mmCIF file of C-alpha atoms in Angstrom:
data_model
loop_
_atom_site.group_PDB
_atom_site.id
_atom_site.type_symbol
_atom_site.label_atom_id
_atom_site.label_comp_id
_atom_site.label_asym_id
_atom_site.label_seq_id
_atom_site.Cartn_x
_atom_site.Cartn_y
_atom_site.Cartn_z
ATOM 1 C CA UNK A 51 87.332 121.342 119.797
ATOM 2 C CA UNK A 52 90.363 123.112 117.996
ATOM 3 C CA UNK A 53 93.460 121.071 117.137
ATOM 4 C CA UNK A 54 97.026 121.470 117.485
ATOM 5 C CA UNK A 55 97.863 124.341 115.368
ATOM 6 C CA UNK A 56 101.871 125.406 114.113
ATOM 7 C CA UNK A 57 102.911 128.078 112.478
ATOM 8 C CA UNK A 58 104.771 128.625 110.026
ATOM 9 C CA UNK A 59 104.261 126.081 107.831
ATOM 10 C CA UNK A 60 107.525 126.653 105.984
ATOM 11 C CA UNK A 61 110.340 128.694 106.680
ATOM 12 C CA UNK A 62 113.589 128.761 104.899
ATOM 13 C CA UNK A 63 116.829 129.948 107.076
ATOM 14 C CA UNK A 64 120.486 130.235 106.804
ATOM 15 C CA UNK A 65 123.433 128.621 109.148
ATOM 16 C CA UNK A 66 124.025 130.522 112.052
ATOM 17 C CA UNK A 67 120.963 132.581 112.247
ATOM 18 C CA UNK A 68 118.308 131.652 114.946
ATOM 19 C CA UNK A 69 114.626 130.816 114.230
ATOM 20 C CA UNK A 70 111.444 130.454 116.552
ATOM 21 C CA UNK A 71 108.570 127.958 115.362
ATOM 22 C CA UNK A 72 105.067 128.343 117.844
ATOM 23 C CA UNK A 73 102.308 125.922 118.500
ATOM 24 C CA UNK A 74 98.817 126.228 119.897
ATOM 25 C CA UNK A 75 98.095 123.060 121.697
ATOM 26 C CA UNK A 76 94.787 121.622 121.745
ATOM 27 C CA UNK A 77 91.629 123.109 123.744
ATOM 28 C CA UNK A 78 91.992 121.693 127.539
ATOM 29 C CA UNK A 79 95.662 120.464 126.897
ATOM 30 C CA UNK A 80 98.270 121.353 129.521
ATOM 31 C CA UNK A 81 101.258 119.097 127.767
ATOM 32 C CA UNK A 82 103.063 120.168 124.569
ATOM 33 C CA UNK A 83 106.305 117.921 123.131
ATOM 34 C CA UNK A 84 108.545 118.679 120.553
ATOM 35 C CA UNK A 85 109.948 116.332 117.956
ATOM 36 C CA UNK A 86 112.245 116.774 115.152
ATOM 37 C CA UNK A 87 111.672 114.598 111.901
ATOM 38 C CA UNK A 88 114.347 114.505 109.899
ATOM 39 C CA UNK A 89 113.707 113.364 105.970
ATOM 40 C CA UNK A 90 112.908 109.549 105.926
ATOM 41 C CA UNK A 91 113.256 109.075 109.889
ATOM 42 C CA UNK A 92 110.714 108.986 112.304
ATOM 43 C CA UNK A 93 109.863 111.902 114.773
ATOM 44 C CA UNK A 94 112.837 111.879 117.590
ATOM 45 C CA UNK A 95 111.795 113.703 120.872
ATOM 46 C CA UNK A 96 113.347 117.161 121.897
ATOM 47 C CA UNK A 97 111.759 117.873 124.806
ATOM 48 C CA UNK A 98 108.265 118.180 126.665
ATOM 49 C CA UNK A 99 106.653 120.977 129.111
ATOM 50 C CA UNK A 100 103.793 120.045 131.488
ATOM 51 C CA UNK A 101 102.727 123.367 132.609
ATOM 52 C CA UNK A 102 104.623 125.851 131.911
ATOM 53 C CA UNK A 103 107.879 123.581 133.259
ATOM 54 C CA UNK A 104 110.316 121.442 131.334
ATOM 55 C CA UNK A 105 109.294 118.124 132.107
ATOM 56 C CA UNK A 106 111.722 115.675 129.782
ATOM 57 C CA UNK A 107 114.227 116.310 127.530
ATOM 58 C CA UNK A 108 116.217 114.300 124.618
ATOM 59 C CA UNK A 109 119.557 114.104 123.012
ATOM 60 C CA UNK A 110 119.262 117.668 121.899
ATOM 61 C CA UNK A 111 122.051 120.877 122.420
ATOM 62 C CA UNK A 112 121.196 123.538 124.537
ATOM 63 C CA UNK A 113 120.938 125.516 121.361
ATOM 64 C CA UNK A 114 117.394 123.712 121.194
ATOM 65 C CA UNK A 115 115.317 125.529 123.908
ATOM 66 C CA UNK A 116 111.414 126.005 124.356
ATOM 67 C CA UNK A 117 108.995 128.067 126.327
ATOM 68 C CA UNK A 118 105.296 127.040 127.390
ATOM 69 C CA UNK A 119 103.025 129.936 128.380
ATOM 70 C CA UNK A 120 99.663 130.008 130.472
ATOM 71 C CA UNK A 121 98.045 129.586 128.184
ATOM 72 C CA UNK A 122 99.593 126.181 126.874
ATOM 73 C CA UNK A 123 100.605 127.329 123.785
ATOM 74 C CA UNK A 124 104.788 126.484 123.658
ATOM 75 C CA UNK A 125 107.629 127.772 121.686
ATOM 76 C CA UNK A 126 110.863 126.224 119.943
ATOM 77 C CA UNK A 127 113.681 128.367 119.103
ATOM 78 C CA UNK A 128 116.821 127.161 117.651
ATOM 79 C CA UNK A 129 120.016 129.521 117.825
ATOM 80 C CA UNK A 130 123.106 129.217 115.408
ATOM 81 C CA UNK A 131 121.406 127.048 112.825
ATOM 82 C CA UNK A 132 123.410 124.271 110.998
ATOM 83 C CA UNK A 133 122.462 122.426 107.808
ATOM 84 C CA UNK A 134 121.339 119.479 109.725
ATOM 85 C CA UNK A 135 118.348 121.237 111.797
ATOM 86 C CA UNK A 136 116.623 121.323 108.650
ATOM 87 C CA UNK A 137 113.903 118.783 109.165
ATOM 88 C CA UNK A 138 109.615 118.941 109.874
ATOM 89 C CA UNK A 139 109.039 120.039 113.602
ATOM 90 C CA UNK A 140 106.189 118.547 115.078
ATOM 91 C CA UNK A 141 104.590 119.704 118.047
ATOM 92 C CA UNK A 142 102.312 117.482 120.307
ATOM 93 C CA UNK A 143 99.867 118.281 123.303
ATOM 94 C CA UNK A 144 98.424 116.061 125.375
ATOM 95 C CA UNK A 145 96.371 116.309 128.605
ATOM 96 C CA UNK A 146 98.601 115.447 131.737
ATOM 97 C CA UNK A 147 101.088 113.942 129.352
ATOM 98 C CA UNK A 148 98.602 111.242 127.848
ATOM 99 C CA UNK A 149 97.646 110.848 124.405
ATOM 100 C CA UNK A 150 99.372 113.096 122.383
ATOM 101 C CA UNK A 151 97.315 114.870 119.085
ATOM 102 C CA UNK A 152 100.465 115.956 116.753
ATOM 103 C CA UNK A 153 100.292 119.117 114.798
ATOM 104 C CA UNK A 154 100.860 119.298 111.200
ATOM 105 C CA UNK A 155 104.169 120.726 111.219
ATOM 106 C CA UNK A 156 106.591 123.285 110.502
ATOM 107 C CA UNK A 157 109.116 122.013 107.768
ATOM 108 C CA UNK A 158 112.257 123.928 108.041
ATOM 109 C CA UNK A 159 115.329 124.284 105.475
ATOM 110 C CA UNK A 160 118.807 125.756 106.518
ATOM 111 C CA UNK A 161 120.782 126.789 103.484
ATOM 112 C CA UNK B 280 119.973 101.745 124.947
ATOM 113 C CA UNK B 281 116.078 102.478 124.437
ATOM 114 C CA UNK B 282 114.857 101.782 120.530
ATOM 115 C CA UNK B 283 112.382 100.693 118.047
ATOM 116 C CA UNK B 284 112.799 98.615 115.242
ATOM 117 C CA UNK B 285 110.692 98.505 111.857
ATOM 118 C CA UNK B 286 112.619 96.270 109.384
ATOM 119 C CA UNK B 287 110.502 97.382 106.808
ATOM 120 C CA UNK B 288 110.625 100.213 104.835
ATOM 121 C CA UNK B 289 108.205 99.745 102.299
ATOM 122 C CA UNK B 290 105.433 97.259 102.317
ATOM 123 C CA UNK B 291 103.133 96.693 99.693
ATOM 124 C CA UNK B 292 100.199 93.698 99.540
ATOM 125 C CA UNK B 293 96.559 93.631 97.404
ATOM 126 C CA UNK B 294 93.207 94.746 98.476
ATOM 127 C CA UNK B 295 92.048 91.862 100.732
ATOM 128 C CA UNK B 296 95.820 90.331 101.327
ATOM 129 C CA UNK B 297 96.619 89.618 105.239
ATOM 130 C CA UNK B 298 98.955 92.947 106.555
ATOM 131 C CA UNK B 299 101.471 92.809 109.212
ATOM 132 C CA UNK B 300 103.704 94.971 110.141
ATOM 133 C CA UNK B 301 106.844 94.694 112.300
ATOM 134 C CA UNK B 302 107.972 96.261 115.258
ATOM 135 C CA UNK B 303 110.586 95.579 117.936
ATOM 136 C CA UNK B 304 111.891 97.287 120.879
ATOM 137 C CA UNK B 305 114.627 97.738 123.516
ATOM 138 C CA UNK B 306 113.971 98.851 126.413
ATOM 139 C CA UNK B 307 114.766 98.155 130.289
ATOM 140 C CA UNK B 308 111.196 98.009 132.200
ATOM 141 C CA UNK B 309 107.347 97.914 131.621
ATOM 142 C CA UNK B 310 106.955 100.223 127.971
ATOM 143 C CA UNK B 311 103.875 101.173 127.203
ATOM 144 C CA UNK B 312 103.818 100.526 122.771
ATOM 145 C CA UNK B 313 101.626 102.095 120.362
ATOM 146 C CA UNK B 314 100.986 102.614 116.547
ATOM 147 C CA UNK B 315 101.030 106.036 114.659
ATOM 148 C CA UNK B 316 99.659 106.772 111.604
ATOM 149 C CA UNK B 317 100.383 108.915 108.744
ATOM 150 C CA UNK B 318 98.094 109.164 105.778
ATOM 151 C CA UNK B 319 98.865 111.201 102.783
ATOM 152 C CA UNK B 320 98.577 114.964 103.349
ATOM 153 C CA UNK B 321 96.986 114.342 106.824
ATOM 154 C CA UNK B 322 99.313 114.467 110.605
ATOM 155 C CA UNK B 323 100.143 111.829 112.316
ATOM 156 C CA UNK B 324 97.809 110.296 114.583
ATOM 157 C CA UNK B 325 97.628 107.483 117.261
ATOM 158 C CA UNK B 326 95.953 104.621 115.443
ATOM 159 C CA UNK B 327 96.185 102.057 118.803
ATOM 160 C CA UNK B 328 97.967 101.574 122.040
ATOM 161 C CA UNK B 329 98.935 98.235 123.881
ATOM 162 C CA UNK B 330 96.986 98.980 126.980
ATOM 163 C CA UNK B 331 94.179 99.238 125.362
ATOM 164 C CA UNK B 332 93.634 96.467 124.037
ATOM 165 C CA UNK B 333 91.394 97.180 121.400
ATOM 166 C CA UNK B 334 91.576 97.045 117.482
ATOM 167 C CA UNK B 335 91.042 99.955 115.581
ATOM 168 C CA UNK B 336 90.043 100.048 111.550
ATOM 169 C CA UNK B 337 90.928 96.089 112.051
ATOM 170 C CA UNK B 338 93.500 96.553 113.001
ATOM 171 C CA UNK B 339 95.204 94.701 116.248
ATOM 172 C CA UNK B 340 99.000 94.995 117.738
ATOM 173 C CA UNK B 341 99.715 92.073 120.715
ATOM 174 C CA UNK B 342 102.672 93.086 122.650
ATOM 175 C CA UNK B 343 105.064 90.230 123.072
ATOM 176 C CA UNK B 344 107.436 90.773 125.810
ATOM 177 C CA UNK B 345 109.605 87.635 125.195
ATOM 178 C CA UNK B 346 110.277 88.678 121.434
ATOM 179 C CA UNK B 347 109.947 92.375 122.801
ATOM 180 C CA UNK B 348 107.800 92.641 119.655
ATOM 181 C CA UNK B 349 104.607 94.253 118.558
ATOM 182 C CA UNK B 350 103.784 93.840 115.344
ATOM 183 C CA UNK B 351 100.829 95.392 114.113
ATOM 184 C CA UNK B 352 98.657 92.938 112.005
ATOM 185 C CA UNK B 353 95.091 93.079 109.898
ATOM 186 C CA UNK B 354 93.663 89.853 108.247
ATOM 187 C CA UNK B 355 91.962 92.049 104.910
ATOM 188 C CA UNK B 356 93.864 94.935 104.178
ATOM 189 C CA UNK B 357 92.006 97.938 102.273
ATOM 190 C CA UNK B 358 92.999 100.163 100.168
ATOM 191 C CA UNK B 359 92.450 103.168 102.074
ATOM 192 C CA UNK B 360 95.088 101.142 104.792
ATOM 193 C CA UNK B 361 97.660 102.398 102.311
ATOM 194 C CA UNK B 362 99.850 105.379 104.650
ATOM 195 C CA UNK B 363 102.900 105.600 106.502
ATOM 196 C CA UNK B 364 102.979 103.515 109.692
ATOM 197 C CA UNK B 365 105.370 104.389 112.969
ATOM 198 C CA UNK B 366 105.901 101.961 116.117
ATOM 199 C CA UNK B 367 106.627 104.247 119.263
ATOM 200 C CA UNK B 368 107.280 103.488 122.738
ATOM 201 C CA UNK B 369 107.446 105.178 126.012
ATOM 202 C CA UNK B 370 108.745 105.183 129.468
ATOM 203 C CA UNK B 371 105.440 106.543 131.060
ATOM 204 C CA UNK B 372 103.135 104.538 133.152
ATOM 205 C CA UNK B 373 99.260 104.294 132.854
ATOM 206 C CA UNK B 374 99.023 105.682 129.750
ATOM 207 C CA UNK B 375 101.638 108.748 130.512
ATOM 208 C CA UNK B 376 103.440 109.110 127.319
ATOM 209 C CA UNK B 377 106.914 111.502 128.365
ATOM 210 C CA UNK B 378 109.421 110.764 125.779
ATOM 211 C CA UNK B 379 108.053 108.562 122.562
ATOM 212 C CA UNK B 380 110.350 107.011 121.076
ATOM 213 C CA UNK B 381 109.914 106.071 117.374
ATOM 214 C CA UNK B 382 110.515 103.663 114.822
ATOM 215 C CA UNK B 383 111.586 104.946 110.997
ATOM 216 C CA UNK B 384 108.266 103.725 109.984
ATOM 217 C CA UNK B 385 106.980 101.526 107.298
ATOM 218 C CA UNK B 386 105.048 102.689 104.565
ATOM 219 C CA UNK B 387 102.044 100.410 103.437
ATOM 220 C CA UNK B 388 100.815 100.323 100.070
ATOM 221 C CA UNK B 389 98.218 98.276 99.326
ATOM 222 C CA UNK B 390 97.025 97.629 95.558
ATOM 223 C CA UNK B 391 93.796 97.133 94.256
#
């Protein structure tokens, strides 16, 4: 059984650009959620798809927008970049929006 | 306003000390609670769940609607206890976890 996977593991950006961060959910899993973990705060929710459809989202600007594709795997891209996206990104899948196995993360910095 | 509450930032006891750590919630409804855990270099990962009932590593969490608490407790704490632990709740029912919502976490160090 394979685990969540995300890629990059770093990436460093400046304001204003736009960035894309993937994940690879877990074998069988047809749920992936975002969160955003800011430094010294716990993971706060961005939004979830359940097959290939937005199912959820949280207090998040439309600049924040995702993708899921057949094959489960999801994307997060983040346009115009300010100094306060930078955080860790965690992605999450989850079978039917159960029990959700967390990636490891893609820590981001916006200089 | 939907939220979770860990008082404590840092907790620190000695190998074999009782452990609890605190957790409260707002919420409006039936949420479902649960325990992450972080250990060092490792992802987060769901250590137990109120529905379950069951206690995991030693550890147990009783959900206490009056106090809308759920502290997460262990009578011997180990040394390999010592990691970052986040209180999350969620909307879902039957186990359905939409939107968790998470505490700021409370790291645990525990000393030989």
């Amino acid at each position: 059984e394979t685990g969540v996977t995300q890629s990059p593991t770093h990436l460093i950006k400046t304001r204003g650009q736009q960035v894309t961060l993937r994940c690879s959910s877990q074998s069988g899993h047809n749920t992936v959620s975002w969160y955003q973990q800011a430094l010294g705060q716990g993971p706060q929710f961005i939004f979830q798809y359940y097959r290939e459809e937005e199912n959820g989202r949280g207090n998040f600007p439309p600049r924040f927008s995702g993708l899921q594709f057949p094959n489960y795997s999801s994307e997060l891209n983040v346009n115009a970049l300010e100094l306060d996206d930078s955080a860790l990104y965690l992605c999450a899948s989850s079978l039917d929006a159960d029990t959700q196995y967390f990636g490891p993360g893609t820590r981001l910095t916006v200089l | 306003a939907q939220r979770v509450t860990q008082p404590e930032k840092l907790l620190s006891v000695f190998k074999g000390a009782p452990v609890e750590l605190k957790c409260n919630y707002s919420y409006s409804g039936s949420p479902e609670l649960f325990w992450y855990v972080q250990y060092s270099r490792q992802r987060l990962q769901l250590l137990l769940r109120h529905i379950s009932r069951e206690s995991i590593k030693g550890f147990t969490a009783d959900l206490n609607k009056g106090e809308t608490s759920f502290h997460l407790k262990k009578p011997f704490a180990q040394e390999e206890d010592s990691a970052m632990y986040y209180c999350a709740l969620s909307g879902g029912r039957g186990g359905s976890q939409g939107n968790l919502i998470f505490g700021k976490g409370t790291k645990l160090s525990v000393k030989p």
